[in-house]
Coordinates of N, CA and C in Angstrom, one line a residue:
L1 N 147.8 172.5 -19.1 CA 148.9 171.7 -18.5 C 148.4 171.3 -16.9
F2 N 147.9 172.3 -16.2 CA 147.1 172.0 -15.0 C 146.3 170.8 -15.1
S3 N 145.4 170.7 -15.9 CA 144.6 169.8 -16.4 C 145.2 168.5 -16.5
D4 N 146.5 168.5 -17.0 CA 147.0 167.4 -17.3 C 147.6 166.6 -16.2
M5 N 148.5 167.8 -15.5 CA 148.7 167.3 -14.2 C 148.2 166.6 -13.2
K6 N 146.8 166.9 -13.0 CA 145.7 166.3 -12.2 C 145.2 164.9 -13.0
K7 N 145.5 165.0 -14.1 CA 145.0 163.8 -14.7 C 145.9 162.8 -14.3
S8 N 147.7 163.1 -14.2 CA 148.7 162.1 -14.1 C 148.2 162.1 -13.0
L9 N 148.0 162.8 -11.7 CA 148.0 162.3 -10.3 C 146.8 161.4 -10.0
F10 N 146.0 161.6 -10.8 CA 144.5 160.5 -10.5 C 145.1 159.3 -10.9
I11 N 146.0 159.4 -12.3 CA 146.1 158.0 -12.3 C 147.0 157.3 -11.7
L12 N 148.0 158.1 -11.2 CA 148.9 157.4 -10.4 C 148.4 157.0 -9.1
A13 N 147.7 158.0 -8.7 CA 146.6 157.4 -7.5 C 146.4 156.1 -7.7
L14 N 145.4 155.8 -8.8 CA 145.0 154.6 -8.8 C 145.7 153.5 -9.2
L15 N 147.1 153.8 -9.8 CA 148.0 152.7 -9.9 C 148.4 152.4 -8.4
L16 N 148.4 153.2 -7.6 CA 149.3 152.9 -6.3 C 147.9 152.4 -5.2
S17 N 146.8 152.5 -5.7 CA 145.7 151.9 -4.7 C 145.5 150.7 -5.6
A18 N 145.4 150.1 -6.9 CA 145.6 148.7 -7.6 C 146.5 147.9 -6.9
T19 N 148.3 148.7 -6.3 CA 149.1 147.9 -6.1 C 148.8 147.4 -4.3
F20 N 148.4 148.4 -3.5 CA 147.9 148.3 -2.3 C 147.0 147.0 -2.2
F21 N 145.8 147.3 -2.9 CA 144.9 146.5 -2.8 C 145.1 144.8 -3.2
S22 N 146.2 144.9 -4.4 CA 146.4 143.6 -4.9 C 147.7 143.0 -3.6
A23 N 148.2 143.6 -3.1 CA 149.0 142.8 -2.2 C 148.4 142.8 -1.3
Y24 N 147.1 143.6 -0.1 CA 146.4 143.2 0.8 C 145.6 141.7 0.2
A25 N 145.3 141.8 -0.9 CA 144.3 140.6 -1.2 C 145.2 139.4 -1.4
K26 N 146.3 139.4 -1.6 CA 147.4 138.4 -1.8 C 147.4 137.9 -0.3
K27 N 148.0 138.6 0.6 CA 148.1 138.4 1.8 C 146.8 137.5 2.5
E28 N 145.9 138.1 2.4 CA 144.6 137.9 2.6 C 144.0 136.4 2.2
S29 N 144.4 135.7 0.9 CA 144.1 134.5 0.2 C 145.3 133.4 0.6
V30 N 146.3 134.0 1.8 CA 147.4 132.7 1.9 C 146.8 131.6 3.0
C31 N 146.1 132.1 3.8 CA 145.1 131.0 4.6 C 144.1 131.7 5.0
S32 N 143.1 131.8 4.7 CA 141.8 132.1 5.0 C 141.1 131.5 6.4
A33 N 141.5 130.4 6.5 CA 141.5 129.6 8.1 C 141.9 130.5 9.2
L34 N 143.3 130.9 8.9 CA 143.8 131.8 10.0 C 143.8 133.3 9.8
Q35 N 143.3 133.7 8.6 CA 143.5 135.2 8.5 C 142.6 135.8 9.7
G36 N 143.6 136.6 10.7 CA 142.5 137.6 11.6 C 142.1 137.1 12.7
K37 N 142.6 135.4 13.2 CA 142.4 134.6 13.6 C 143.3 134.9 15.2
N38 N 142.6 134.7 16.4 CA 143.1 134.6 17.7 C 143.9 132.9 17.6
I39 N 145.1 133.0 18.0 CA 145.7 131.3 18.3 C 146.8 131.4 19.2
S40 N 146.4 130.3 20.0 CA 147.5 129.9 21.1 C 148.3 128.8 20.7
I41 N 149.5 128.2 21.4 CA 150.3 127.7 21.2 C 150.4 126.7 22.5
L42 N 150.5 125.2 22.3 CA 150.8 124.3 23.6 C 152.1 123.4 23.0
G43 N 153.5 124.0 23.7 CA 154.3 123.2 22.7 C 155.4 122.8 23.5
D44 N 156.6 122.3 23.0 CA 157.7 122.2 23.4 C 159.1 122.9 23.0
S45 N 160.4 122.6 22.8 CA 161.5 123.2 22.7 C 161.0 124.2 21.3
Y46 N 160.3 122.9 20.3 CA 160.4 123.7 18.9 C 159.7 125.0 18.7
S47 N 158.7 125.2 19.9 CA 157.8 126.7 19.8 C 158.4 127.5 20.6
T48 N 159.7 127.5 21.4 CA 160.1 128.5 22.4 C 160.8 129.3 21.5
F49 N 161.1 130.7 22.1 CA 162.0 131.6 22.0 C 162.1 132.5 23.2
I50 N 163.2 133.0 23.3 CA 163.5 133.5 24.9 C 162.5 135.0 24.6
G51 N 161.9 135.0 26.1 CA 161.3 136.4 25.8 C 159.7 136.1 25.5
W52 N 159.5 135.1 24.8 CA 158.3 135.1 24.2 C 157.2 133.8 24.7
I53 N 157.8 133.2 26.0 CA 157.0 132.3 26.8 C 156.7 132.7 28.1
P54 N 156.0 132.0 28.9 CA 155.8 132.6 30.3 C 157.0 132.5 31.1
Q55 N 157.2 133.4 31.9 CA 158.6 133.6 32.9 C 158.7 132.2 33.3
G56 N 159.8 131.7 33.5 CA 160.2 130.5 34.5 C 160.3 128.9 33.4
Y57 N 159.8 129.0 32.0 CA 159.4 128.0 31.4 C 161.1 127.9 30.7
A58 N 161.1 126.8 30.5 CA 162.6 126.4 29.7 C 162.6 126.6 28.4
V59 N 163.8 127.4 27.7 CA 163.7 127.9 26.5 C 164.9 127.2 25.7
W60 N 164.6 127.1 24.5 CA 165.8 126.7 23.6 C 166.2 127.5 22.8
Y61 N 165.0 128.1 21.8 CA 166.1 129.4 21.1 C 166.1 130.7 21.5
N62 N 167.3 131.2 21.4 CA 167.9 132.3 21.6 C 169.1 132.8 20.9
P63 N 169.0 134.2 20.9 CA 169.9 134.9 19.8 C 171.3 134.5 20.0
T64 N 171.8 133.9 21.3 CA 173.1 133.7 21.5 C 173.4 132.1 21.4
S65 N 172.3 131.3 21.3 CA 172.8 129.9 21.0 C 173.3 129.2 19.8
N66 N 174.2 128.6 19.7 CA 174.9 128.5 18.2 C 174.2 127.1 17.9
K67 N 173.4 126.5 18.8 CA 172.9 125.3 18.4 C 172.2 125.1 17.2
T68 N 171.6 126.3 16.4 CA 171.0 126.2 15.4 C 171.3 127.6 14.8
D69 N 170.6 127.8 13.6 CA 171.0 129.3 12.9 C 169.8 130.0 13.2
V70 N 168.7 129.7 14.2 CA 167.3 130.5 14.5 C 168.0 131.2 15.6
H71 N 168.3 132.6 15.1 CA 168.9 133.7 16.1 C 167.8 134.6 16.5
Q72 N 166.5 134.8 15.8 CA 165.9 136.1 15.8 C 164.5 135.5 16.0
V73 N 163.3 135.9 16.8 CA 162.2 135.6 17.1 C 161.4 135.7 15.6
E74 N 161.7 136.5 14.8 CA 161.0 136.3 13.1 C 161.2 135.0 12.5
D75 N 162.3 134.6 13.0 CA 162.7 132.8 12.3 C 161.9 131.8 12.7
T76 N 161.2 131.9 13.9 CA 160.1 130.9 14.5 C 159.2 130.5 13.3
W77 N 158.6 129.4 13.3 CA 157.4 129.1 12.6 C 156.4 129.6 13.0
W78 N 156.0 130.0 14.2 CA 154.8 130.9 14.8 C 154.9 132.4 14.3
W79 N 155.7 132.6 14.2 CA 155.9 134.3 13.7 C 155.5 134.3 12.8
Q80 N 156.2 133.3 11.7 CA 156.2 133.3 10.2 C 154.8 133.2 9.7
L81 N 153.8 132.4 10.6 CA 152.4 132.0 10.5 C 151.7 133.4 10.7
C82 N 152.0 133.9 11.7 CA 151.1 135.4 12.3 C 151.7 136.2 10.9
D83 N 152.8 136.5 10.7 CA 153.0 137.4 9.6 C 152.3 137.3 8.3
K84 N 152.5 135.9 7.8 CA 152.1 135.7 6.7 C 150.5 135.7 6.3
T85 N 149.8 135.5 7.4 CA 148.2 135.3 7.8 C 147.5 136.5 8.9
D86 N 148.2 137.1 9.0 CA 147.6 138.3 10.4 C 146.8 137.8 11.4
C87 N 147.5 136.6 11.7 CA 146.9 135.8 13.0 C 147.3 136.4 14.0
T88 N 146.7 136.8 15.3 CA 147.5 137.1 16.4 C 147.7 136.0 17.7
L89 N 149.1 136.1 18.1 CA 149.3 135.0 19.4 C 149.1 135.4 20.6
L90 N 147.8 134.7 21.0 CA 147.6 134.9 22.7 C 148.5 134.7 23.7
V91 N 148.8 133.7 23.4 CA 149.3 132.6 24.6 C 150.2 131.6 23.8
N92 N 151.6 131.4 24.2 CA 152.9 130.8 23.8 C 153.3 129.4 24.9
S93 N 152.3 128.7 25.3 CA 152.5 128.2 26.6 C 153.5 126.6 26.0
S94 N 155.0 127.2 25.7 CA 155.9 125.9 25.2 C 156.9 126.3 26.2
Y95 N 157.3 124.7 26.4 CA 158.6 124.4 27.7 C 159.4 123.5 26.8
S96 N 160.6 124.0 26.6 CA 161.9 123.0 26.4 C 161.8 122.0 27.1
G97 N 161.7 120.7 26.1 CA 162.0 119.6 26.9 C 160.8 118.7 27.6
S98 N 159.8 119.4 27.3 CA 158.4 118.9 27.9 C 157.7 117.8 27.3
T99 N 157.4 116.9 28.1 CA 156.2 115.8 27.5 C 154.7 116.2 27.6
I100 N 154.2 115.4 26.6 CA 152.6 115.5 27.1 C 152.0 114.8 27.9
G101 N 152.3 113.6 28.5 CA 152.1 113.2 29.8 C 153.1 113.9 30.9
N102 N 153.2 112.9 32.0 CA 154.0 113.5 33.5 C 155.1 112.7 33.2
T103 N 155.4 111.3 32.4 CA 156.6 110.8 32.6 C 158.0 111.7 31.3
G104 N 159.1 111.9 32.3 CA 160.0 112.8 31.7 C 160.9 111.8 31.2
Y105 N 162.2 112.4 31.2 CA 163.4 111.6 30.7 C 164.0 110.7 32.1
K106 N 164.3 109.4 31.7 CA 164.9 108.6 32.7 C 163.7 108.1 33.7
G107 N 162.6 108.6 33.3 CA 161.5 108.1 34.0 C 161.3 109.0 34.9
A108 N 161.7 110.3 35.1 CA 161.4 110.9 35.9 C 160.1 111.6 36.1
D109 N 159.9 112.2 37.2 CA 158.0 112.7 37.2 C 158.1 114.0 36.7
A110 N 157.4 114.4 35.5 CA 157.7 115.7 35.0 C 156.4 116.3 34.9
T111 N 155.8 116.1 36.2 CA 154.3 117.2 36.1 C 154.6 118.4 35.8
Y112 N 155.5 118.9 36.7 CA 155.9 120.3 36.6 C 155.6 121.1 35.1
S113 N 155.9 120.5 34.2 CA 156.6 121.1 33.0 C 155.4 120.3 31.8
S114 N 154.8 119.1 32.3 CA 154.0 118.6 31.2 C 152.8 119.5 30.5
F115 N 152.6 118.7 29.5 CA 151.6 119.6 28.5 C 150.2 119.7 29.5
I116 N 150.0 118.7 30.3 CA 148.8 118.5 30.8 C 148.6 119.3 31.9
T117 N 150.0 119.5 32.4 CA 149.8 120.6 33.4 C 149.9 122.1 33.0
R118 N 150.4 122.4 32.1 CA 150.6 123.9 31.7 C 149.2 124.0 31.3
M119 N 148.4 123.6 30.6 CA 147.2 124.0 29.3 C 146.4 124.2 30.5
K120 N 145.9 124.1 31.8 CA 145.4 124.5 32.7 C 145.4 125.9 33.2
K121 N 146.9 126.1 33.5 CA 146.9 127.6 33.4 C 147.3 128.5 32.4
D122 N 147.6 128.0 31.3 CA 147.8 129.2 30.0 C 146.6 129.0 29.3
M123 N 145.6 127.9 29.2 CA 144.6 128.0 28.1 C 143.4 127.2 28.7
G124 N 143.3 127.1 30.1 CA 142.1 126.7 30.8 C 141.3 127.1 31.8
Q125 N 140.8 126.4 32.7 CA 139.9 127.4 33.6 C 140.6 128.5 34.2
E126 N 142.0 128.9 34.4 CA 142.5 129.7 35.3 C 142.4 130.8 34.1
R127 N 142.0 130.8 32.7 CA 142.1 131.9 32.0 C 140.4 132.0 31.3
V128 N 139.7 131.3 32.2 CA 138.3 131.4 31.8 C 137.6 132.5 31.4
L129 N 137.7 133.4 31.8 CA 137.4 135.0 31.4 C 138.4 135.7 30.6
Q130 N 139.4 135.1 30.1 CA 140.4 136.0 28.9 C 140.0 135.4 27.9
A131 N 140.3 136.5 27.1 CA 140.3 136.1 25.3 C 140.8 134.9 25.2
K132 N 139.9 134.1 24.3 CA 139.9 132.8 23.7 C 140.7 132.5 22.4
P133 N 141.3 131.8 22.5 CA 141.6 131.6 20.8 C 140.8 131.0 19.7
Q134 N 140.5 131.2 19.0 CA 140.0 130.2 17.9 C 140.5 129.1 17.5
I135 N 141.6 129.2 17.5 CA 142.6 128.0 17.0 C 144.0 127.7 17.9
I136 N 144.2 126.4 18.2 CA 144.9 126.2 19.4 C 146.2 125.2 18.5
F137 N 147.4 125.2 18.4 CA 148.2 124.4 17.8 C 149.1 123.6 18.8
V138 N 148.7 122.4 19.1 CA 149.5 121.7 20.1 C 150.4 120.7 19.0
F139 N 151.6 121.0 19.6 CA 153.3 120.6 19.0 C 153.8 120.0 20.0
G140 N 153.6 118.7 19.9 CA 154.1 118.2 21.1 C 154.1 116.3 20.6
G141 N 155.0 115.8 22.1 CA 155.1 113.8 21.2 C 156.3 114.0 21.3
T142 N 157.2 114.7 20.7 CA 158.7 114.7 20.6 C 159.6 114.2 21.8
N143 N 159.5 115.1 22.9 CA 159.9 114.3 24.0 C 159.6 113.4 24.7
D144 N 158.0 112.7 24.5 CA 157.5 111.3 24.8 C 158.1 110.3 24.0
C145 N 158.4 110.4 22.7 CA 159.2 109.4 22.0 C 160.5 109.6 22.3
W146 N 161.0 110.6 22.5 CA 162.7 110.8 22.8 C 163.4 110.1 24.2
A147 N 162.2 110.3 25.0 CA 162.5 109.8 26.4 C 162.0 108.6 26.6
N148 N 161.2 108.0 25.5 CA 160.9 106.1 25.8 C 159.8 106.4 27.0
A149 N 159.1 107.5 27.0 CA 157.9 107.4 28.2 C 156.9 106.5 28.1
P150 N 156.2 106.0 28.5 CA 155.4 104.8 28.2 C 154.0 105.3 27.5
L151 N 153.8 104.9 26.2 CA 152.7 105.4 25.6 C 151.2 104.9 25.9
G152 N 151.2 103.9 26.5 CA 149.9 103.2 26.9 C 149.0 102.9 25.5
K153 N 147.7 103.1 25.9 CA 146.7 102.9 24.9 C 145.7 104.3 25.2
P154 N 145.2 104.5 24.1 CA 144.2 105.6 24.0 C 143.0 105.1 25.1
Q155 N 142.5 106.1 25.7 CA 141.6 106.1 27.0 C 140.9 107.5 26.8
Y156 N 139.5 107.1 26.4 CA 138.7 108.5 26.5 C 138.1 108.7 27.6
D157 N 138.1 108.2 28.8 CA 137.8 108.8 30.0 C 137.9 108.1 31.1
N158 N 137.6 108.5 32.8 CA 138.1 107.9 33.7 C 139.4 107.7 33.9
W159 N 140.4 108.9 33.7 CA 141.6 108.6 34.0 C 142.1 109.0 35.3
S160 N 142.8 108.2 35.7 CA 143.8 108.0 37.2 C 144.7 108.8 37.2
T161 N 145.4 109.2 38.3 CA 146.7 109.5 38.0 C 147.5 108.8 37.4
D162 N 147.6 107.5 37.6 CA 148.9 106.8 36.9 C 148.8 106.8 35.5
D163 N 147.5 106.9 35.0 CA 147.1 106.8 33.6 C 147.9 107.8 32.9
L164 N 147.9 109.0 33.7 CA 148.3 110.4 32.9 C 150.3 110.5 32.8
Y165 N 150.5 109.3 33.5 CA 152.1 109.0 33.3 C 151.9 108.5 32.1
Q166 N 151.3 108.0 31.0 CA 151.3 107.5 29.8 C 150.7 108.4 28.6
T167 N 151.7 108.7 27.5 CA 151.2 109.5 26.8 C 149.9 109.5 26.0
F168 N 149.4 108.3 25.6 CA 148.3 108.3 25.2 C 146.7 108.5 26.1
P169 N 146.7 107.9 27.0 CA 145.9 108.5 27.8 C 145.6 110.0 28.2
A170 N 147.2 110.9 28.4 CA 147.2 112.2 28.8 C 146.9 112.7 27.5
S171 N 147.1 112.2 26.2 CA 146.8 113.1 24.8 C 145.3 113.2 24.9
C172 N 144.6 112.2 25.5 CA 143.3 112.0 25.6 C 142.5 112.8 26.8
Y173 N 143.2 113.1 27.8 CA 142.8 113.9 28.9 C 142.8 115.3 28.2
M174 N 144.3 115.6 27.4 CA 144.7 117.1 27.1 C 143.2 117.4 26.3
F175 N 142.7 116.8 25.1 CA 142.2 117.4 23.9 C 140.9 117.4 24.9
H176 N 140.5 116.2 25.5 CA 138.8 116.5 26.6 C 139.2 118.0 27.0
Y177 N 139.9 118.2 27.8 CA 140.1 119.1 28.5 C 140.2 120.8 28.0
L178 N 140.9 120.8 26.8 CA 141.0 122.0 25.9 C 139.8 122.0 25.3
K179 N 139.0 121.1 24.7 CA 137.9 121.4 24.5 C 136.4 121.7 25.3
K180 N 136.7 121.7 26.4 CA 135.9 121.6 27.3 C 135.9 123.4 27.8
W181 N 137.1 123.9 27.9 CA 137.6 125.0 28.4 C 137.9 126.2 27.2
N182 N 137.8 125.5 26.1 CA 137.7 126.6 24.9 C 136.8 126.0 23.9
P183 N 135.8 126.6 24.2 CA 134.4 125.8 23.4 C 134.2 126.6 21.9
G184 N 134.0 125.8 20.8 CA 134.1 126.1 19.5 C 135.6 126.5 19.1
C185 N 136.6 126.1 19.8 CA 137.8 126.3 19.3 C 138.3 125.2 18.3
R186 N 139.0 125.6 17.6 CA 139.7 124.4 16.3 C 140.9 123.7 16.9
I187 N 141.2 122.6 17.3 CA 142.7 122.4 17.6 C 143.2 121.4 16.6
V188 N 144.6 122.0 16.5 CA 145.3 121.4 15.7 C 146.3 120.8 16.1
F189 N 146.8 119.2 15.8 CA 147.7 118.6 16.5 C 148.8 118.6 15.5
L190 N 150.0 119.1 15.9 CA 151.1 118.8 14.9 C 152.3 117.5 15.4
S191 N 152.6 117.0 14.9 CA 153.9 116.0 15.3 C 155.0 116.1 14.9
N192 N 156.3 115.9 15.1 CA 157.8 115.9 14.7 C 157.9 114.7 13.6
S193 N 158.8 115.0 12.5 CA 159.1 114.0 11.8 C 160.1 113.0 12.5
E194 N 160.2 111.9 12.0 CA 161.0 111.1 12.4 C 161.3 110.5 13.6
L195 N 159.5 110.1 14.2 CA 159.2 109.4 15.7 C 158.6 108.4 15.3
K196 N 158.5 107.6 16.7 CA 158.0 106.1 16.6 C 156.6 106.2 15.8
E197 N 156.7 105.2 15.1 CA 156.0 104.6 14.3 C 154.0 104.6 14.7
E198 N 154.8 103.6 16.1 CA 153.1 103.5 17.1 C 152.8 104.8 17.4
F199 N 153.8 106.0 17.5 CA 153.2 107.2 18.0 C 152.4 107.3 16.9
Y200 N 152.6 107.9 15.8 CA 151.6 108.1 14.9 C 150.6 107.7 14.7
T201 N 150.6 106.4 15.0 CA 149.3 105.6 14.7 C 148.2 105.9 16.2
G202 N 149.0 105.8 17.0 CA 147.6 106.2 17.9 C 147.6 107.4 18.3
M203 N 148.2 108.8 17.6 CA 147.9 109.9 18.2 C 146.6 110.2 16.6
K204 N 147.1 109.4 15.4 CA 146.2 109.8 14.4 C 144.4 109.1 15.4
E205 N 144.4 108.0 15.7 CA 143.4 107.4 16.3 C 142.4 108.3 17.1
I206 N 143.7 109.2 18.5 CA 143.0 109.8 19.2 C 142.5 111.2 18.6
C207 N 143.1 111.7 17.7 CA 142.8 112.7 17.0 C 141.3 112.6 16.1
D208 N 141.2 111.6 15.4 CA 139.9 111.3 14.9 C 139.0 111.2 16.0
Y209 N 139.2 110.6 16.9 CA 138.3 110.5 18.4 C 137.4 111.9 18.7
Y210 N 138.9 112.7 19.0 CA 138.4 114.1 19.2 C 138.1 115.3 18.3
Q211 N 137.8 114.9 17.2 CA 137.9 115.6 15.9 C 139.0 116.7 16.2
V212 N 139.8 116.3 16.3 CA 141.3 117.5 16.0 C 142.1 117.4 14.7
A213 N 142.3 118.4 14.1 CA 142.9 118.4 12.9 C 144.2 117.7 13.2
Y214 N 145.1 117.0 12.6 CA 146.0 115.9 12.6 C 147.2 116.3 11.6
L215 N 148.1 116.8 11.6 CA 149.5 117.3 10.6 C 150.3 116.5 11.2
P216 N 150.8 115.2 10.6 CA 152.1 114.8 11.1 C 153.4 115.5 9.9
L217 N 154.1 116.4 10.3 CA 155.2 116.9 9.8 C 156.0 116.4 9.1
E218 N 156.8 116.5 7.8 CA 157.7 116.1 7.0 C 158.7 116.8 6.6
D219 N 160.0 116.5 6.5 CA 161.1 117.2 5.7 C 161.6 118.5 6.2
I220 N 161.8 118.3 7.8 CA 161.8 119.7 8.6 C 163.2 119.6 8.4
G221 N 164.1 120.6 8.3 CA 165.6 121.1 8.2 C 166.0 121.2 9.6
K222 N 166.8 120.5 10.0 CA 167.2 120.5 11.8 C 168.8 120.7 11.6
Q223 N 169.2 121.2 12.9 CA 170.5 121.3 13.5 C 170.3 120.6 15.0
S224 N 171.3 120.0 15.6 CA 171.2 119.4 16.7 C 169.4 119.4 17.2
R225 N 169.2 118.7 16.4 CA 167.6 117.8 16.5 C 166.6 118.8 16.6
H226 N 166.9 120.2 16.2 CA 165.4 121.0 16.3 C 165.7 121.6 14.9
P227 N 164.4 122.1 14.6 CA 164.8 122.9 13.2 C 165.6 124.5 13.2
N228 N 166.0 124.1 12.2 CA 166.7 125.5 11.9 C 166.0 126.5 11.1
I229 N 166.4 127.7 10.3 CA 165.8 128.6 9.8 C 165.0 127.7 8.7
E230 N 165.4 126.8 7.7 CA 164.6 126.2 6.6 C 163.6 125.3 7.3
G231 N 163.7 124.5 8.3 CA 162.8 123.8 9.2 C 161.7 124.4 9.5
M232 N 161.9 125.5 9.9 CA 160.6 126.6 10.6 C 160.1 127.0 9.2
K233 N 160.5 127.5 8.3 CA 160.1 127.7 7.4 C 158.8 126.7 6.4
S234 N 159.8 125.5 6.6 CA 158.8 124.2 6.3 C 157.7 124.2 7.1
I235 N 158.0 124.1 8.7 CA 156.6 124.1 9.2 C 155.4 124.8 8.9
C236 N 155.9 126.3 8.7 CA 154.8 127.2 8.8 C 154.3 126.9 7.3
N237 N 154.9 126.8 6.6 CA 154.7 126.4 5.1 C 153.6 125.2 5.1
Q238 N 154.1 124.1 5.5 CA 153.2 122.8 5.8 C 151.9 123.3 6.5
I239 N 151.6 124.1 7.6 CA 150.6 124.0 8.2 C 149.7 124.8 7.4
I240 N 150.1 126.2 6.6 CA 149.2 126.8 5.8 C 148.4 125.6 4.7
R241 N 149.3 125.1 3.7 CA 148.6 124.1 3.3 C 147.8 123.0 3.4
F242 N 147.9 122.6 4.7 CA 147.4 121.9 5.4 C 145.8 122.5 5.6
L243 N 145.6 123.5 6.1 CA 145.1 124.3 6.5 C 143.7 124.7 5.4
N244 N 144.6 124.9 4.2 CA 144.5 125.2 2.7 C 143.5 124.2 2.5
R245 N 143.6 122.8 2.9 CA 142.9 121.7 2.1 C 141.9 121.5 3.2
K246 N 141.8 122.0 4.3 CA 140.7 121.5 5.1 C 139.1 122.2 5.0

C-alpha cells in the first residue's frame, strides 16, 4: 500500500510539473522579442495612468474617470504587454495632450511637455548612468494631428529651434537623440488610427531612415477618442503580432 501511495504521489508530481512547464513555455512563446526585456515608453494620454507616470505629468486615465471604462492600471496596453511577456517597465514618460514637436493646441508653445523635451530627462543624457531599456515604445503624433501642428518635412540634421516646432523635423531629432543615448536599443514607433494620411506617409519615411520599427495601429475601440478596455487589448495584441513577425 505504501509503495502504491509513493507511486501515486510520484505520478501526481510529474503531472503538476508538466502543467507548470507547459504554462511557462506557453507564456514564454507569446513574444520572444519582449520576453524578459526592459522597456520604456515615450507617449501621450493613451499611455498614462495616474501614479504610473512621473510626478507633475498630465494624466488621462484614472480610476474615477467616466470618460472610458479603463479604471485600473491592469487594463492599460502596456501593463498587459508586460504581464503577457514578462518584460519590465523602466520608465513611462507619458504626458496627456503632448505633441512630438513643440507646437501644441491653438498654436501654443508646448516645449514644456513635448516628446523632445521629456526624452532628455527620462531616457536621455540625464539618465546616462542608469539602467537602459532594450526596447523603447514611442507612441505619439495623435496630438500633433489633432492640434493641426505644422508637419513640415523630414529633416535629418542641422535642426534649428524653429525646426523643432514642426512634427517631422522634431521626429527626426527625437529618433536621432534616442539612438545616441540608448545605444543598441530597439525603437518601435506606434501611431494611432484615424490620423492624417500625410502623417502616416511622413512617419514611415522617417522610421525607415532611422531603422525604427513602425506600427500603424488599426481597429482600436475607443470612448471619448481614447482607447477603452477593448482598445487597450487590441493595442497590446497588435504589438505582439507585429514583433513576432520581425
